[in-house]
Amino acid sequence: DQQVKQNSPSLSVQEGRISILNCDYTNSMFDYFLWYKKYPAEGPTFLISISSIKDKNEDGRFTVFLNKSAKHLSLHIVPSQPGDSAVYFCAAPLIQGAQKLVFGQGTRLTINP
Amino acid sequence: NAGVTQTPKFRILKIGQSMTLQCTQDMNHNYMYWYRQDPGMGLKLIYYSVGAGITDKGEVPNGYNVSRSTTEDFPLRLELAAPSQTSVYFCASSYSTWGNTEAFFGQGTRLTVV
């Protein structure tokens, strides 16, 4: 059972424009959601998180929006830069208070100059 | 700081062989994890540890074993390698189990079983 889903395997965006990456989940008990970024031949690195009691969290060019009624979250990157080209994973802790993460399949973002 | 270090980076195993994937962290984190990533898929938790001497199963533990004798090291053992274990393996650590705590990942070990 895929509890966290990223239905877009890839996304291509022009440099300077907005990138929007989407994530859907089925488990309404998730209390946090996290986004990780992964470059080729490297491990994932943490990008931004959001608590389930909030609907928005912003950190510089990165903003995550949470719509609990739709069980949907999205990551916005504005403006997109070439260094943002990577695979982005949405994740959530399996058990409340634990860091055992369940990951989505990932979305490969390509920023075109 | 080296962070989380995994060795080896690449390995080819024959079916039935055994090997240990090494993982060490220098951040004094109590919590450590092993994930695997299959092509086109997200990471899946294999095993985790909440401190030296304490380990537990994750989503996909079959075919693997772990031990945690020190805070720094969390090796993953494959006893009888099978083609289904061909994957990229990531070790991670965190200082807390709070839900929004950042996990630090190693660079990964790409394992091929032939």
mmCIF file of C-alpha atoms in Angstrom:
data_model
loop_
_atom_site.group_PDB
_atom_site.id
_atom_site.type_symbol
_atom_site.label_atom_id
_atom_site.label_comp_id
_atom_site.label_asym_id
_atom_site.label_seq_id
_atom_site.Cartn_x
_atom_site.Cartn_y
_atom_site.Cartn_z
ATOM 1 C CA ASP A 1 0.000 0.000 0.000
ATOM 2 C CA GLN A 2 1.594 3.224 -1.204
ATOM 3 C CA GLN A 3 0.776 5.674 1.583
ATOM 4 C CA VAL A 4 2.634 8.566 -0.064
ATOM 5 C CA LYS A 5 2.376 9.036 -3.816
ATOM 6 C CA GLN A 6 4.068 11.301 -6.303
ATOM 7 C CA ASN A 7 2.260 10.735 -9.580
ATOM 8 C CA SER A 8 4.535 12.817 -11.795
ATOM 9 C CA PRO A 9 7.839 11.015 -12.477
ATOM 10 C CA SER A 10 9.318 14.086 -14.120
ATOM 11 C CA LEU A 11 8.848 17.825 -14.535
ATOM 12 C CA SER A 12 10.634 20.295 -16.781
ATOM 13 C CA VAL A 13 10.593 24.024 -15.975
ATOM 14 C CA GLN A 14 12.290 27.049 -17.455
ATOM 15 C CA GLU A 15 14.835 28.850 -15.308
ATOM 16 C CA GLY A 16 13.260 31.720 -13.376
ATOM 17 C CA ARG A 17 9.744 30.267 -13.493
ATOM 18 C CA ILE A 18 7.861 28.493 -10.725
ATOM 19 C CA SER A 19 8.271 24.747 -10.162
ATOM 20 C CA ILE A 20 5.377 22.946 -8.492
ATOM 21 C CA LEU A 21 5.872 19.390 -7.277
ATOM 22 C CA ASN A 22 2.883 17.458 -6.004
ATOM 23 C CA CYS A 23 2.370 14.711 -3.438
ATOM 24 C CA ASP A 24 -0.736 12.823 -2.300
ATOM 25 C CA TYR A 25 -1.126 10.693 0.804
ATOM 26 C CA THR A 26 -3.671 8.240 2.141
ATOM 27 C CA ASN A 27 -2.891 8.085 5.871
ATOM 28 C CA SER A 28 -4.708 10.882 7.700
ATOM 29 C CA MET A 29 -2.666 10.141 10.847
ATOM 30 C CA PHE A 30 0.563 11.599 9.419
ATOM 31 C CA ASP A 31 1.562 14.526 11.613
ATOM 32 C CA TYR A 32 4.467 15.840 9.545
ATOM 33 C CA PHE A 33 5.506 15.861 5.933
ATOM 34 C CA LEU A 34 9.034 16.353 4.688
ATOM 35 C CA TRP A 35 10.631 17.050 1.343
ATOM 36 C CA TYR A 36 14.041 15.667 0.446
ATOM 37 C CA LYS A 37 16.166 16.533 -2.548
ATOM 38 C CA LYS A 38 18.538 14.068 -4.190
ATOM 39 C CA TYR A 39 21.322 14.631 -6.679
ATOM 40 C CA PRO A 40 22.739 11.704 -8.713
ATOM 41 C CA ALA A 41 25.193 9.504 -6.792
ATOM 42 C CA GLU A 42 24.404 11.306 -3.537
ATOM 43 C CA GLY A 43 22.132 10.605 -0.604
ATOM 44 C CA PRO A 44 18.916 12.567 -0.084
ATOM 45 C CA THR A 45 19.200 15.869 1.766
ATOM 46 C CA PHE A 46 16.464 17.479 3.803
ATOM 47 C CA LEU A 47 14.785 20.479 2.202
ATOM 48 C CA ILE A 48 11.713 21.588 4.146
ATOM 49 C CA SER A 49 8.960 20.176 6.365
ATOM 50 C CA ILE A 50 5.421 21.046 7.381
ATOM 51 C CA SER A 51 3.326 20.107 10.371
ATOM 52 C CA SER A 52 -0.150 18.720 9.751
ATOM 53 C CA ILE A 53 -1.604 21.560 11.822
ATOM 54 C CA LYS A 54 -0.329 24.148 9.344
ATOM 55 C CA ASP A 55 -1.255 24.807 5.748
ATOM 56 C CA LYS A 56 1.917 26.566 4.635
ATOM 57 C CA ASN A 57 5.598 26.692 5.468
ATOM 58 C CA GLU A 58 8.106 28.900 3.715
ATOM 59 C CA ASP A 59 11.896 28.851 3.610
ATOM 60 C CA GLY A 60 13.473 31.225 1.131
ATOM 61 C CA ARG A 61 12.585 30.127 -2.400
ATOM 62 C CA PHE A 62 10.825 27.009 -1.136
ATOM 63 C CA THR A 63 7.236 26.890 0.085
ATOM 64 C CA VAL A 64 5.235 23.809 0.983
ATOM 65 C CA PHE A 65 1.436 23.899 1.006
ATOM 66 C CA LEU A 66 -0.733 21.333 2.754
ATOM 67 C CA ASN A 67 -4.386 20.655 1.940
ATOM 68 C CA LYS A 68 -5.559 18.157 4.548
ATOM 69 C CA SER A 69 -9.079 17.774 3.200
ATOM 70 C CA ALA A 70 -7.647 16.706 -0.164
ATOM 71 C CA LYS A 71 -4.737 14.791 1.438
ATOM 72 C CA HIS A 72 -2.433 16.705 -0.861
ATOM 73 C CA LEU A 73 0.716 18.722 -0.484
ATOM 74 C CA SER A 74 2.825 20.635 -2.946
ATOM 75 C CA LEU A 75 6.314 22.112 -3.018
ATOM 76 C CA HIS A 76 6.750 25.432 -4.806
ATOM 77 C CA ILE A 77 10.162 26.657 -5.902
ATOM 78 C CA VAL A 78 10.313 30.300 -6.969
ATOM 79 C CA PRO A 79 12.320 31.307 -8.904
ATOM 80 C CA SER A 80 13.650 28.003 -10.224
ATOM 81 C CA GLN A 81 17.413 27.784 -10.706
ATOM 82 C CA PRO A 82 19.580 25.271 -12.611
ATOM 83 C CA GLY A 83 20.940 23.937 -9.303
ATOM 84 C CA ASP A 84 17.402 22.886 -8.394
ATOM 85 C CA SER A 85 17.591 20.112 -10.984
ATOM 86 C CA ALA A 86 17.335 16.959 -8.865
ATOM 87 C CA VAL A 87 14.908 14.265 -7.737
ATOM 88 C CA TYR A 88 12.492 15.443 -5.055
ATOM 89 C CA PHE A 89 10.927 13.045 -2.583
ATOM 90 C CA CYS A 90 7.913 13.656 -0.419
ATOM 91 C CA ALA A 91 8.034 11.696 2.864
ATOM 92 C CA ALA A 92 6.135 11.239 6.114
ATOM 93 C CA PRO A 93 6.977 9.493 9.412
ATOM 94 C CA LEU A 94 5.378 6.022 9.634
ATOM 95 C CA ILE A 95 4.655 6.293 13.324
ATOM 96 C CA GLN A 96 3.897 9.454 15.254
ATOM 97 C CA GLY A 97 7.019 10.778 16.919
ATOM 98 C CA ALA A 98 9.355 8.541 14.963
ATOM 99 C CA GLN A 99 11.677 9.235 12.081
ATOM 100 C CA LYS A 100 10.860 6.032 10.219
ATOM 101 C CA LEU A 101 9.969 7.612 6.932
ATOM 102 C CA VAL A 102 7.730 6.402 4.127
ATOM 103 C CA PHE A 103 8.698 7.967 0.816
ATOM 104 C CA GLY A 104 6.930 8.788 -2.397
ATOM 105 C CA GLN A 105 8.391 7.567 -5.682
ATOM 106 C CA GLY A 106 10.086 10.871 -6.397
ATOM 107 C CA THR A 107 9.790 13.506 -9.130
ATOM 108 C CA ARG A 108 12.768 14.366 -11.316
ATOM 109 C CA LEU A 109 12.866 18.142 -11.784
ATOM 110 C CA THR A 110 14.838 19.569 -14.684
ATOM 111 C CA ILE A 111 15.404 23.313 -14.887
ATOM 112 C CA ASN A 112 16.138 24.458 -18.419
ATOM 113 C CA PRO A 113 18.234 27.589 -19.023
ATOM 114 C CA ASN B 1 32.440 16.746 9.674
ATOM 115 C CA ALA B 2 32.143 13.605 7.581
ATOM 116 C CA GLY B 3 28.474 13.064 8.541
ATOM 117 C CA VAL B 4 27.270 9.603 7.478
ATOM 118 C CA THR B 5 29.819 7.463 5.644
ATOM 119 C CA GLN B 6 28.964 4.291 3.760
ATOM 120 C CA THR B 7 31.322 1.702 2.307
ATOM 121 C CA PRO B 8 31.629 0.338 -0.277
ATOM 122 C CA LYS B 9 30.109 2.665 -2.887
ATOM 123 C CA PHE B 10 29.631 -0.136 -5.403
ATOM 124 C CA ARG B 11 29.581 -3.917 -5.168
ATOM 125 C CA ILE B 12 28.698 -6.838 -7.404
ATOM 126 C CA LEU B 13 27.730 -10.048 -5.617
ATOM 127 C CA LYS B 14 26.973 -13.502 -6.915
ATOM 128 C CA ILE B 15 23.755 -15.205 -5.875
ATOM 129 C CA GLY B 16 24.206 -16.856 -2.478
ATOM 130 C CA GLN B 17 27.197 -14.759 -1.422
ATOM 131 C CA SER B 18 27.228 -12.719 1.762
ATOM 132 C CA MET B 19 28.426 -9.221 2.492
ATOM 133 C CA THR B 20 28.244 -6.440 5.030
ATOM 134 C CA LEU B 21 27.445 -2.867 4.131
ATOM 135 C CA GLN B 22 29.221 -0.540 6.500
ATOM 136 C CA CYS B 23 27.775 2.668 7.900
ATOM 137 C CA THR B 24 29.323 5.047 10.399
ATOM 138 C CA GLN B 25 28.312 8.502 11.593
ATOM 139 C CA ASP B 26 30.268 11.077 13.554
ATOM 140 C CA MET B 27 27.375 13.263 14.726
ATOM 141 C CA ASN B 28 26.680 11.265 17.926
ATOM 142 C CA HIS B 29 23.158 10.514 16.733
ATOM 143 C CA ASN B 30 21.293 7.826 18.632
ATOM 144 C CA TYR B 31 18.925 7.007 15.772
ATOM 145 C CA MET B 32 20.113 5.214 12.654
ATOM 146 C CA TYR B 33 18.303 3.697 9.677
ATOM 147 C CA TRP B 34 18.853 1.564 6.608
ATOM 148 C CA TYR B 35 16.803 2.215 3.471
ATOM 149 C CA ARG B 36 16.843 0.692 0.013
ATOM 150 C CA GLN B 37 15.838 2.395 -3.197
ATOM 151 C CA ASP B 38 14.781 0.384 -6.217
ATOM 152 C CA PRO B 39 14.722 2.022 -9.676
ATOM 153 C CA GLY B 40 11.856 4.501 -10.065
ATOM 154 C CA MET B 41 10.732 3.942 -6.499
ATOM 155 C CA GLY B 42 10.968 5.769 -3.221
ATOM 156 C CA LEU B 43 13.140 4.653 -0.348
ATOM 157 C CA LYS B 44 11.890 1.801 1.831
ATOM 158 C CA LEU B 45 12.969 1.260 5.441
ATOM 159 C CA ILE B 46 14.809 -2.020 6.085
ATOM 160 C CA TYR B 47 15.903 -1.736 9.723
ATOM 161 C CA TYR B 48 16.382 0.994 12.267
ATOM 162 C CA SER B 49 18.064 1.474 15.635
ATOM 163 C CA VAL B 50 17.246 3.798 18.512
ATOM 164 C CA GLY B 51 20.576 3.337 20.242
ATOM 165 C CA ALA B 52 23.451 0.949 20.820
ATOM 166 C CA GLY B 53 22.163 -2.581 21.351
ATOM 167 C CA ILE B 54 18.615 -1.814 20.153
ATOM 168 C CA THR B 55 17.387 -2.579 16.634
ATOM 169 C CA ASP B 56 14.014 -3.232 15.018
ATOM 170 C CA LYS B 57 12.519 -4.158 11.669
ATOM 171 C CA GLY B 58 11.235 -1.709 9.131
ATOM 172 C CA GLU B 59 9.020 -2.288 6.076
ATOM 173 C CA VAL B 60 11.277 -4.700 4.158
ATOM 174 C CA PRO B 61 13.580 -6.590 6.599
ATOM 175 C CA ASN B 62 13.571 -10.045 4.972
ATOM 176 C CA GLY B 63 17.014 -11.188 3.862
ATOM 177 C CA TYR B 64 18.883 -8.677 6.027
ATOM 178 C CA ASN B 65 20.327 -8.469 9.511
ATOM 179 C CA VAL B 66 21.730 -5.578 11.507
ATOM 180 C CA SER B 67 23.655 -4.962 14.695
ATOM 181 C CA ARG B 68 24.436 -1.835 16.697
ATOM 182 C CA SER B 69 27.302 -2.337 19.094
ATOM 183 C CA THR B 70 28.338 1.334 19.155
ATOM 184 C CA THR B 71 26.605 4.672 18.669
ATOM 185 C CA GLU B 72 28.695 5.353 15.562
ATOM 186 C CA ASP B 73 28.304 2.133 13.561
ATOM 187 C CA PHE B 74 25.267 0.408 12.077
ATOM 188 C CA PRO B 75 26.299 -2.363 9.624
ATOM 189 C CA LEU B 76 23.776 -4.143 7.387
ATOM 190 C CA ARG B 77 24.374 -7.814 6.660
ATOM 191 C CA LEU B 78 23.139 -9.743 3.609
ATOM 192 C CA GLU B 79 23.510 -13.453 4.301
ATOM 193 C CA LEU B 80 22.411 -15.115 1.048
ATOM 194 C CA ALA B 81 22.304 -12.545 -1.724
ATOM 195 C CA ALA B 82 19.405 -12.774 -4.172
ATOM 196 C CA PRO B 83 18.739 -10.810 -7.394
ATOM 197 C CA SER B 84 15.796 -9.113 -5.637
ATOM 198 C CA GLN B 85 18.337 -7.409 -3.369
ATOM 199 C CA THR B 86 19.820 -5.502 -6.283
ATOM 200 C CA SER B 87 19.250 -1.932 -5.172
ATOM 201 C CA VAL B 88 20.849 1.230 -3.851
ATOM 202 C CA TYR B 89 21.208 1.167 -0.080
ATOM 203 C CA PHE B 90 21.203 4.289 2.046
ATOM 204 C CA CYS B 91 22.163 4.598 5.675
ATOM 205 C CA ALA B 92 20.816 7.562 7.642
ATOM 206 C CA SER B 93 20.951 9.016 11.131
ATOM 207 C CA SER B 94 18.992 11.562 13.137
ATOM 208 C CA TYR B 95 19.366 13.195 16.549
ATOM 209 C CA SER B 96 15.694 12.906 17.422
ATOM 210 C CA THR B 97 12.570 10.998 16.542
ATOM 211 C CA TRP B 98 10.391 14.097 16.360
ATOM 212 C CA GLY B 99 8.408 13.880 13.115
ATOM 213 C CA ASN B 100 9.992 16.898 11.453
ATOM 214 C CA THR B 101 13.569 16.042 12.404
ATOM 215 C CA GLU B 102 16.009 16.043 9.542
ATOM 216 C CA ALA B 103 17.601 12.706 8.717
ATOM 217 C CA PHE B 104 21.167 12.786 7.378
ATOM 218 C CA PHE B 105 21.907 10.290 4.629
ATOM 219 C CA GLY B 106 25.077 8.687 3.390
ATOM 220 C CA GLN B 107 26.015 8.646 -0.295
ATOM 221 C CA GLY B 108 24.643 5.180 -0.824
ATOM 222 C CA THR B 109 25.928 1.730 -1.811
ATOM 223 C CA ARG B 110 24.919 0.451 -5.244
ATOM 224 C CA LEU B 111 24.619 -3.334 -5.010
ATOM 225 C CA THR B 112 24.104 -5.666 -7.953
ATOM 226 C CA VAL B 113 23.402 -9.364 -7.403
ATOM 227 C CA VAL B 114 24.033 -11.562 -10.442
#
